[in-house]
Amino acid sequence: MSSESAGNPVSGSDDEGLAEKVALLRRRATAVLAHMAPAATELGAVFEAAGHELALVGGPVRDAFLGRSSADLDFATSASPDETQALLARWGDSHWDIGREFGTIGASRRGRDGEPDVVVEVTTYRSDEYDPASRKPVVAFGDTLEGDLSRRDFTVNAMAVRLPSLTFVDPHDGLVDLAAQVLRTPIEPERSFDDDPLRMMRAARFAAQLGFAVDPGAWSAIVAMADRVTIVSAERVRDELDKLLLSRSPRAGLEVLVETGLADHVLPELTGMKLAVDEHHRHKDVYEHSLTVLDQAIDLESGPEGPVPGPDLVLRLAALLHDIGKPATRRFEAGGTVSFHHHEVVGAKMSAKRLRALRYDKETVKQVSRLVELHLRFHGYGDGAWTDSAVRRYVTDAGPLLERLHRLTRADCTTRNRRKAQRLSSAYDELEARIEKLRGEEELAAMRPDLDGEQIMAALGVPPGPAVGRAYRFLMELRLDRGPLGPEAAREELLAWWATQEG
């Protein structure tokens, strides 16, 4: 793999360790690119034969140096979108132009000789800029690969491999930054973030995904320009937040958001949880507690075949936001204690409001806010004194969120008191055992009254209407309190209740 770069700042450097890391990255990339080369070089030959440049760019190149391969490949080209579409139609088994507005044409091809399918996106050389009065980027097409790379978010994503020659192009020394694990912009950070303010969010996201540090110059620019992110649509901000939260280390990215001031504009409640610890240390730092709960909830996610396969966005959002209502409900009580009465109820409303503002779908909003509302419910079980009725209600109220609630509740224990932590864990073990016992005896997952609507109407001699709904709710409460009674006993209870209603 030959090279085109801005120079070789490592070879003349005293940092031999960094030079060794760069050499290791090159060896990894050679192996990965050799594996993906057949499809990529063949496509490169197609474009070259038509008189156009084609280069593998961005994430796939970065990941190749990190020893990771990808079936989804991003390319940049000198060809126009129309020319690209025509070439991909010949190369692939299918193609689409949903990204044409931004110069992007996609295609897929079935794997040959047992190899996996290949999905590609090819984008005309371009630069993205924002009009100060607009929330959408303005696309301007360019004419050189180097110009296209200069408009990338960070140098580690501004590397390319020309095809079909497999020439490595690194005009901004992204490989050195990759070895140093630093996020630096290819051009002045102020200019880069002004062109596309979402790049500031990407700094936080890549800190979480890659574990890299933000370059001091980029960090200073984000601090100074954080309010510029408000020009970006809520949907694009949400997508970056999702990628951050679903990464291997969300904490690192969330800390970047808070410490640079970006969170003030995209998730202000997160900053709001940074309650100043008073001199008497009468309460925990809610912000640090919430990050720890998130870490612990991630550790409790299950494998692909388990009940909560990770990464689980709903669980992670709920863990992050479960105490969002504490700042609004904090009260200093007599005797020096601190209370947060009903913070779970307030927090559920605040969570729903913020997630709707970020344009999350209705189901995600509903599930996350419900988990926030329920996250304290277990603490009434501390002495193990719940009746079977209370256990049934716990399961019924959680519904399909029960497995996530199990994990959120366990993750919410961050006490350093080992004895207290063990007591809480044992109590929850007991609760889960009771749930499983009742589930086996009573089919808790399909909890319903002993009589359905038709049977209710027959027993009471009433037509469909509000009375049937009231009777159904009565029987459901009876089912929760006393367990399954059977149709005959339930009918007797219903008739006795109905007599009091008529009277």
Coordinates of C-alpha atoms in Angstrom, one line a residue:
M1 CA 0.0 0.0 0.0
S2 CA 1.8 3.2 -1.2
S3 CA 1.2 6.6 0.4
E4 CA 0.3 10.2 -0.3
S5 CA 0.5 12.3 2.9
A6 CA 1.2 15.7 4.3
G7 CA 4.6 14.4 5.4
N8 CA 5.9 11.9 7.9
P9 CA 6.0 13.8 11.2
V10 CA 6.7 10.6 13.1
S11 CA 9.9 9.5 11.4
G12 CA 11.7 12.6 12.5
S13 CA 10.2 12.6 15.9
D14 CA 11.7 11.5 19.2
D15 CA 8.5 9.7 20.0
E16 CA 9.6 6.2 19.1
G17 CA 6.6 4.7 20.8
L18 CA 4.2 6.7 18.5
A19 CA 6.3 5.6 15.5
E20 CA 5.9 2.0 16.5
K21 CA 2.1 2.4 16.9
V22 CA 1.9 3.9 13.4
A23 CA 3.8 1.0 12.0
L24 CA 1.5 -1.4 13.7
L25 CA -1.5 0.4 12.4
R26 CA -0.1 0.1 8.8
R27 CA 0.3 -3.6 9.2
R28 CA -3.2 -4.0 10.4
A29 CA -4.6 -1.9 7.6
T30 CA -2.7 -3.9 4.9
A31 CA -4.3 -7.1 6.2
V32 CA -7.8 -5.7 6.4
L33 CA -7.7 -3.9 3.0
A34 CA -6.3 -7.0 1.4
H35 CA -9.4 -8.9 2.6
M36 CA -11.9 -6.2 1.4
A37 CA -9.9 -5.3 -1.7
P38 CA -11.5 -7.6 -4.4
A39 CA -14.9 -5.8 -4.3
A40 CA -13.4 -2.3 -3.7
T41 CA -10.7 -2.6 -6.3
E42 CA -13.2 -4.0 -8.8
L43 CA -15.4 -1.0 -8.3
G44 CA -12.4 1.3 -8.5
A45 CA -11.6 -0.2 -11.9
V46 CA -15.1 0.4 -13.1
F47 CA -14.9 4.1 -12.2
E48 CA -11.3 4.4 -13.5
A49 CA -12.4 2.9 -16.9
A50 CA -15.0 5.6 -17.1
G51 CA -12.5 8.3 -16.4
H52 CA -13.4 9.0 -12.8
E53 CA -11.5 8.9 -9.5
L54 CA -12.8 6.6 -6.7
A55 CA -11.4 6.3 -3.1
L56 CA -12.4 4.5 0.0
V57 CA -12.9 7.1 2.7
G58 CA -13.8 7.8 6.3
G59 CA -14.8 5.2 8.8
P60 CA -13.9 2.1 6.8
V61 CA -10.4 3.4 6.3
R62 CA -10.0 4.3 10.0
D63 CA -11.4 1.0 11.1
A64 CA -9.0 -0.9 8.7
F65 CA -6.1 0.7 10.6
L66 CA -7.8 -0.4 13.9
G67 CA -8.0 -4.0 12.5
R68 CA -11.7 -4.0 11.8
S69 CA -13.4 -4.8 8.5
S70 CA -16.8 -3.6 7.4
A71 CA -19.2 -4.9 4.8
D72 CA -20.6 -1.3 4.4
L73 CA -18.1 0.7 2.5
D74 CA -18.1 4.5 1.9
F75 CA -16.4 6.0 -1.2
A76 CA -15.8 9.4 -2.6
T77 CA -15.6 10.1 -6.3
S78 CA -15.1 12.8 -8.9
A79 CA -18.1 11.5 -10.8
S80 CA -21.4 13.4 -10.6
P81 CA -24.4 11.7 -8.9
D82 CA -25.9 10.8 -12.3
E83 CA -22.6 9.3 -13.5
T84 CA -22.2 7.4 -10.2
Q85 CA -25.7 6.0 -10.5
A86 CA -25.1 4.7 -14.0
L87 CA -21.9 3.0 -13.0
L88 CA -23.3 1.4 -9.8
A89 CA -26.3 0.1 -11.8
R90 CA -23.8 -1.9 -13.9
W91 CA -21.7 -3.0 -10.9
G92 CA -24.3 -4.0 -8.3
D93 CA -27.4 -6.2 -8.0
S94 CA -29.5 -3.2 -6.8
H95 CA -29.0 0.5 -6.2
W96 CA -30.8 3.5 -4.7
D97 CA -30.6 7.3 -4.7
I98 CA -32.2 8.2 -1.4
G99 CA -29.1 10.4 -0.7
R100 CA -29.0 12.1 -4.0
E101 CA -29.6 15.5 -2.5
F102 CA -26.3 15.2 -0.7
G103 CA -24.5 13.6 -3.7
T104 CA -24.8 10.0 -2.4
I105 CA -25.8 6.9 -4.4
G106 CA -26.0 3.5 -2.7
A107 CA -25.7 0.0 -4.1
S108 CA -25.4 -3.6 -3.0
R109 CA -24.0 -6.8 -4.5
R110 CA -24.4 -10.4 -3.4
G111 CA -21.3 -12.0 -2.2
R112 CA -19.2 -14.0 -4.7
D113 CA -17.7 -17.4 -3.9
G114 CA -19.1 -17.6 -0.4
E115 CA -18.0 -14.0 0.6
P116 CA -20.5 -11.8 2.4
D117 CA -22.7 -9.3 0.6
V118 CA -21.2 -5.9 -0.1
V119 CA -23.1 -2.6 0.5
V120 CA -21.5 0.6 -0.8
E121 CA -22.3 4.3 -0.7
V122 CA -20.5 6.6 -3.2
T123 CA -20.6 10.3 -2.7
T124 CA -19.4 13.0 -5.1
Y125 CA -16.6 15.1 -3.7
R126 CA -18.2 17.8 -1.6
S127 CA -18.2 20.2 1.3
D128 CA -21.0 20.8 3.8
E129 CA -21.7 24.3 5.0
Y130 CA -24.6 25.9 7.1
D131 CA -26.4 29.0 6.3
P132 CA -26.6 30.9 9.6
A133 CA -30.4 31.1 9.2
S134 CA -30.9 27.5 8.2
R135 CA -31.1 24.2 10.1
K136 CA -29.9 22.1 7.1
P137 CA -26.5 21.9 5.5
V138 CA -25.9 23.4 2.1
V139 CA -24.2 20.9 -0.2
A140 CA -21.4 22.1 -2.5
F141 CA -19.7 19.6 -4.8
G142 CA -15.9 19.7 -5.1
D143 CA -13.4 18.4 -7.6
T144 CA -10.5 16.9 -5.6
L145 CA -10.2 14.2 -3.1
E146 CA -7.9 16.3 -0.9
G147 CA -10.5 19.1 -0.8
D148 CA -13.2 16.5 0.1
L149 CA -11.0 15.2 3.0
S150 CA -10.4 18.7 4.3
R151 CA -14.1 19.0 5.0
R152 CA -14.3 15.8 7.1
D153 CA -15.0 16.1 10.8
F154 CA -11.7 14.8 12.2
T155 CA -8.3 13.8 10.8
V156 CA -8.8 10.2 11.8
N157 CA -11.8 10.2 9.4
A158 CA -9.9 12.2 6.7
M159 CA -7.8 9.4 5.4
A160 CA -8.5 7.6 2.1
V161 CA -7.3 4.8 -0.1
R162 CA -7.3 5.5 -3.9
L163 CA -8.7 2.7 -6.0
P164 CA -7.9 0.5 -7.7
S165 CA -4.2 1.3 -7.0
L166 CA -4.7 1.0 -3.2
T167 CA -2.7 4.3 -2.6
F168 CA -3.1 5.6 0.9
V169 CA -3.9 9.3 1.1
D170 CA -3.4 11.2 4.4
P171 CA -3.0 14.9 3.8
H172 CA -3.8 15.8 7.4
D173 CA -1.7 13.2 9.2
G174 CA -4.7 11.3 10.5
L175 CA -2.7 8.2 10.9
V176 CA -0.5 9.9 13.5
D177 CA -3.6 11.1 15.4
L178 CA -5.1 7.7 15.2
A179 CA -2.0 6.2 16.8
A180 CA -2.0 9.0 19.4
Q181 CA -5.8 8.5 19.9
V182 CA -6.6 12.2 19.4
L183 CA -9.6 13.8 17.7
R184 CA -8.3 16.8 15.7
T185 CA -10.0 18.7 12.9
P186 CA -8.4 18.8 9.5
I187 CA -8.8 22.6 9.2
E188 CA -9.1 25.3 11.9
P189 CA -11.7 23.9 14.4
E190 CA -13.7 27.1 14.5
R191 CA -14.1 27.0 10.7
S192 CA -14.9 23.2 10.8
F193 CA -17.5 23.5 13.5
D194 CA -19.0 26.6 11.9
D195 CA -19.4 24.7 8.6
D196 CA -21.2 21.9 10.4
P197 CA -21.9 22.3 14.1
L198 CA -22.9 18.7 14.4
R199 CA -19.2 17.9 14.3
M200 CA -19.0 19.1 17.9
M201 CA -21.5 16.3 18.8
R202 CA -19.4 13.9 16.9
A203 CA -16.4 14.7 19.0
A204 CA -18.4 13.5 22.0
R205 CA -19.6 10.4 20.1
F206 CA -16.1 9.4 18.9
A207 CA -14.8 9.9 22.5
A208 CA -17.4 7.3 23.5
Q209 CA -17.0 5.0 20.5
L210 CA -13.2 5.0 20.2
G211 CA -12.0 6.2 23.6
F212 CA -10.1 9.0 22.0
A213 CA -9.3 12.4 23.6
V214 CA -10.5 15.7 22.0
D215 CA -7.5 17.9 20.9
P216 CA -7.1 21.0 23.0
G217 CA -7.7 23.3 20.1
A218 CA -10.9 21.5 19.1
W219 CA -12.0 21.4 22.8
S220 CA -11.6 25.2 23.2
A221 CA -13.5 25.8 20.0
I222 CA -16.4 23.6 21.2
V223 CA -16.6 25.5 24.5
A224 CA -16.7 28.8 22.6
M225 CA -19.2 27.7 20.0
A226 CA -21.4 25.3 21.8
D227 CA -24.5 27.3 21.3
R228 CA -24.0 26.9 17.5
V229 CA -25.3 23.4 17.8
T230 CA -28.8 24.8 18.2
I231 CA -28.9 25.4 14.4
V232 CA -28.8 21.6 13.8
S233 CA -32.1 19.8 13.6
A234 CA -33.3 17.8 16.6
E235 CA -33.3 14.6 14.5
R236 CA -29.6 14.9 13.7
V237 CA -28.7 15.7 17.3
R238 CA -30.8 12.7 18.4
D239 CA -29.1 10.4 16.0
E240 CA -25.6 11.4 17.3
L241 CA -26.8 11.0 20.9
D242 CA -28.1 7.5 20.1
K243 CA -24.7 6.5 18.6
L244 CA -23.0 7.9 21.7
L245 CA -25.3 6.0 24.1
L246 CA -25.0 2.8 22.2
S247 CA -21.2 2.9 22.2
R248 CA -18.8 0.9 24.3
S249 CA -18.3 3.7 26.8
P250 CA -21.1 6.3 26.8
R251 CA -19.7 7.9 30.0
A252 CA -16.7 9.4 28.2
G253 CA -18.9 11.0 25.5
L254 CA -21.4 12.3 28.1
E255 CA -18.6 13.9 30.0
V256 CA -17.5 15.7 26.9
L257 CA -21.0 17.0 26.3
V258 CA -21.3 18.3 29.9
E259 CA -17.8 19.7 30.3
T260 CA -17.8 21.6 27.0
G261 CA -21.2 23.0 27.5
L262 CA -22.8 21.2 24.6
A263 CA -25.2 19.4 27.0
D264 CA -26.6 22.8 28.0
H265 CA -28.2 23.0 24.5
V266 CA -29.0 19.4 23.7
L267 CA -29.6 17.7 27.1
P268 CA -29.7 20.5 29.7
E269 CA -31.2 18.2 32.3
L270 CA -27.9 16.3 32.3
T271 CA -26.0 19.4 33.3
G272 CA -28.8 20.1 35.8
M273 CA -28.0 16.9 37.6
K274 CA -24.6 18.2 38.6
L275 CA -25.9 19.3 42.0
A276 CA -23.2 21.1 44.0
V277 CA -22.3 19.0 46.9
D278 CA -22.8 21.2 50.0
E279 CA -20.1 21.4 52.6
H280 CA -21.9 18.9 54.8
H281 CA -22.1 16.3 52.0
R282 CA -25.8 15.6 52.8
H283 CA -26.5 14.1 49.4
K284 CA -24.8 12.3 46.5
D285 CA -23.7 14.1 43.3
V286 CA -26.7 13.1 41.2
Y287 CA -24.8 13.5 38.0
E288 CA -22.0 11.1 39.0
H289 CA -24.5 8.7 40.4
S290 CA -26.4 8.6 37.1
L291 CA -23.3 7.9 35.1
T292 CA -22.5 5.1 37.4
V293 CA -26.0 3.7 37.1
L294 CA -25.6 3.8 33.4
D295 CA -22.3 1.9 33.5
Q296 CA -23.8 -0.7 35.8
A297 CA -27.0 -1.1 33.6
I298 CA -24.7 -1.7 30.6
D299 CA -22.9 -4.4 32.5
L300 CA -26.3 -6.1 33.2
E301 CA -27.4 -6.2 29.5
S302 CA -27.7 -9.7 28.3
G303 CA -26.3 -11.5 25.2
P304 CA -28.2 -11.8 22.0
E305 CA -30.3 -14.7 23.3
G306 CA -31.0 -13.1 26.6
P307 CA -34.0 -11.0 27.8
V308 CA -32.3 -7.6 27.3
P309 CA -29.8 -7.9 24.4
G310 CA -27.2 -5.1 24.5
P311 CA -26.8 -2.5 23.5
D312 CA -30.3 -1.5 24.6
L313 CA -31.2 2.1 24.0
V314 CA -34.3 2.2 26.2
L315 CA -32.5 0.8 29.2
R316 CA -29.5 3.2 28.7
L317 CA -31.7 6.2 28.4
A318 CA -33.7 5.2 31.5
A319 CA -30.5 4.7 33.5
L320 CA -29.1 8.1 32.4
L321 CA -32.4 9.9 33.1
H322 CA -33.8 8.0 36.1
D323 CA -33.0 10.7 38.6
I324 CA -33.6 13.6 36.2
G325 CA -36.3 14.9 38.6
K326 CA -34.1 15.2 41.7
P327 CA -32.8 18.8 41.2
A328 CA -36.5 20.0 40.9
T329 CA -37.6 18.2 44.0
R330 CA -34.6 18.6 46.3
R331 CA -35.5 19.8 49.8
F332 CA -33.3 20.3 52.8
E333 CA -35.2 18.9 55.8
A334 CA -34.9 19.5 59.5
G335 CA -32.0 17.6 61.0
G336 CA -29.8 18.0 58.0
T337 CA -31.3 15.4 55.7
V338 CA -32.1 15.9 52.0
S339 CA -35.3 14.7 50.4
F340 CA -36.4 14.3 46.8
H341 CA -40.1 13.4 47.3
H342 CA -41.9 12.2 44.1
H343 CA -38.8 12.8 42.0
E344 CA -39.7 9.7 40.0
V345 CA -43.0 11.1 39.0
V346 CA -41.5 14.5 38.1
G347 CA -38.6 12.8 36.4
A348 CA -41.0 10.7 34.2
K349 CA -42.6 13.9 32.9
M350 CA -39.3 15.6 32.4
S351 CA -37.9 12.6 30.5
A352 CA -40.9 12.5 28.2
K353 CA -40.7 16.2 27.5
R354 CA -37.0 16.1 26.6
L355 CA -37.2 12.9 24.5
R356 CA -40.1 14.4 22.5
A357 CA -38.1 17.6 22.0
L358 CA -35.3 15.3 20.5
R359 CA -37.9 13.7 18.2
Y360 CA -37.8 10.3 19.7
D361 CA -40.6 8.0 18.6
K362 CA -43.6 7.6 20.8
E363 CA -42.9 4.1 22.0
T364 CA -39.4 5.0 23.1
V365 CA -40.7 8.0 25.0
K366 CA -43.4 5.9 26.6
Q367 CA -41.0 3.1 27.7
V368 CA -38.2 5.3 29.0
S369 CA -40.6 7.6 31.0
R370 CA -42.4 4.5 32.4
L371 CA -39.1 3.0 33.6
V372 CA -38.2 6.3 35.2
E373 CA -41.5 6.4 37.0
L374 CA -41.2 2.8 38.2
H375 CA -37.5 2.8 39.2
L376 CA -38.2 3.4 43.0
R377 CA -41.0 0.9 43.3
F378 CA -38.8 -1.9 44.5
H379 CA -37.6 0.1 47.5
G380 CA -40.9 -0.5 49.2
Y381 CA -39.8 -4.2 49.2
G382 CA -36.7 -3.7 51.3
D383 CA -38.0 -5.7 54.2
G384 CA -39.5 -8.5 52.0
A385 CA -43.0 -7.8 53.4
W386 CA -44.8 -7.5 50.0
T387 CA -47.9 -9.6 49.6
D388 CA -48.5 -11.7 46.5
S389 CA -50.9 -8.9 45.5
A390 CA -48.1 -6.4 45.6
V391 CA -45.8 -8.6 43.6
R392 CA -48.6 -9.1 40.9
R393 CA -49.0 -5.3 40.7
Y394 CA -45.3 -4.8 40.3
V395 CA -45.2 -7.2 37.4
T396 CA -48.4 -5.9 35.8
D397 CA -47.3 -2.2 36.1
A398 CA -44.0 -3.1 34.5
G399 CA -45.6 -5.1 31.7
P400 CA -43.1 -5.8 28.9
L401 CA -40.6 -3.6 30.6
L402 CA -40.1 -6.0 33.5
E403 CA -36.7 -7.3 32.5
R404 CA -35.4 -3.8 31.9
L405 CA -36.8 -2.7 35.2
H406 CA -35.0 -5.6 36.9
R407 CA -31.7 -4.3 35.5
L408 CA -32.4 -0.6 36.1
T409 CA -33.3 -1.3 39.8
R410 CA -30.2 -3.4 40.4
A411 CA -28.0 -0.8 38.6
D412 CA -29.4 2.0 40.8
C413 CA -27.5 0.6 43.8
T414 CA -24.3 2.6 44.0
T415 CA -23.8 2.6 47.7
R416 CA -20.2 2.0 49.0
N417 CA -21.7 0.3 52.0
R418 CA -21.0 -3.3 51.2
R419 CA -23.5 -4.6 53.7
K420 CA -26.3 -2.4 52.5
A421 CA -25.5 -3.3 48.9
Q422 CA -25.7 -7.0 49.7
R423 CA -28.9 -6.6 51.6
L424 CA -30.5 -4.8 48.6
S425 CA -29.2 -7.4 46.1
S426 CA -30.5 -10.3 48.3
A427 CA -33.9 -8.6 48.6
Y428 CA -34.2 -8.2 44.8
D429 CA -33.1 -11.8 44.3
E430 CA -36.0 -12.8 46.6
L431 CA -38.4 -10.6 44.7
E432 CA -37.4 -12.1 41.3
A433 CA -37.8 -15.6 42.8
R434 CA -41.3 -14.8 44.0
I435 CA -42.1 -13.3 40.5
E436 CA -41.0 -16.5 38.9
K437 CA -42.9 -18.7 41.3
L438 CA -46.2 -16.7 40.7
R439 CA -45.5 -16.6 37.0
G440 CA -45.4 -20.4 36.9
E441 CA -48.5 -20.7 39.0
E442 CA -50.6 -17.9 37.5
E443 CA -49.3 -17.0 34.0
L444 CA -48.4 -13.4 35.1
A445 CA -47.3 -12.4 31.7
A446 CA -50.9 -12.8 30.4
M447 CA -52.6 -11.3 33.5
R448 CA -56.3 -10.9 32.8
P449 CA -59.5 -11.1 34.8
D450 CA -61.2 -14.4 35.2
L451 CA -64.1 -13.2 33.0
D452 CA -63.8 -11.6 29.6
G453 CA -66.0 -8.9 28.2
E454 CA -68.6 -11.3 26.7
Q455 CA -68.9 -13.2 30.0
I456 CA -69.3 -9.9 31.9
M457 CA -72.1 -8.7 29.7
A458 CA -73.8 -12.1 30.0
A459 CA -73.5 -12.2 33.8
L460 CA -74.8 -8.6 34.2
G461 CA -77.2 -8.6 31.3
V462 CA -75.8 -5.3 29.9
P463 CA -74.9 -4.3 26.4
P464 CA -71.4 -3.0 25.5
G465 CA -70.6 0.3 27.1
P466 CA -68.9 2.1 30.1
A467 CA -70.4 -0.3 32.6
V468 CA -68.5 -3.3 31.1
G469 CA -65.2 -1.3 31.3
R470 CA -65.9 -0.6 35.0
A471 CA -66.7 -4.2 35.7
Y472 CA -63.6 -5.4 33.8
R473 CA -61.4 -3.0 36.0
F474 CA -63.1 -4.4 39.1
L475 CA -62.3 -7.9 38.1
M476 CA -58.7 -7.0 37.2
E477 CA -58.2 -5.4 40.7
L478 CA -59.7 -8.6 42.2
R479 CA -57.3 -10.7 40.2
L480 CA -54.3 -8.7 41.3
D481 CA -55.4 -8.8 45.0
R482 CA -56.4 -12.4 45.2
G483 CA -54.9 -14.3 42.3
P484 CA -57.0 -16.5 39.9
L485 CA -60.4 -17.3 41.4
G486 CA -61.9 -19.3 38.5
P487 CA -65.0 -18.2 36.5
E488 CA -67.7 -19.2 39.0
A489 CA -66.2 -17.5 42.0
A490 CA -65.3 -14.4 39.9
R491 CA -69.0 -14.3 38.7
E492 CA -70.2 -14.3 42.2
E493 CA -67.9 -11.5 43.2
L494 CA -68.9 -9.5 40.1
L495 CA -72.6 -9.8 40.9
A496 CA -72.1 -8.8 44.5
W497 CA -70.1 -5.8 43.3
W498 CA -72.7 -4.9 40.7
A499 CA -75.5 -4.9 43.3
T500 CA -73.7 -2.2 45.2
Q501 CA -73.2 -0.2 42.0
E502 CA -76.9 -0.3 41.1
G503 CA -77.9 0.6 44.6

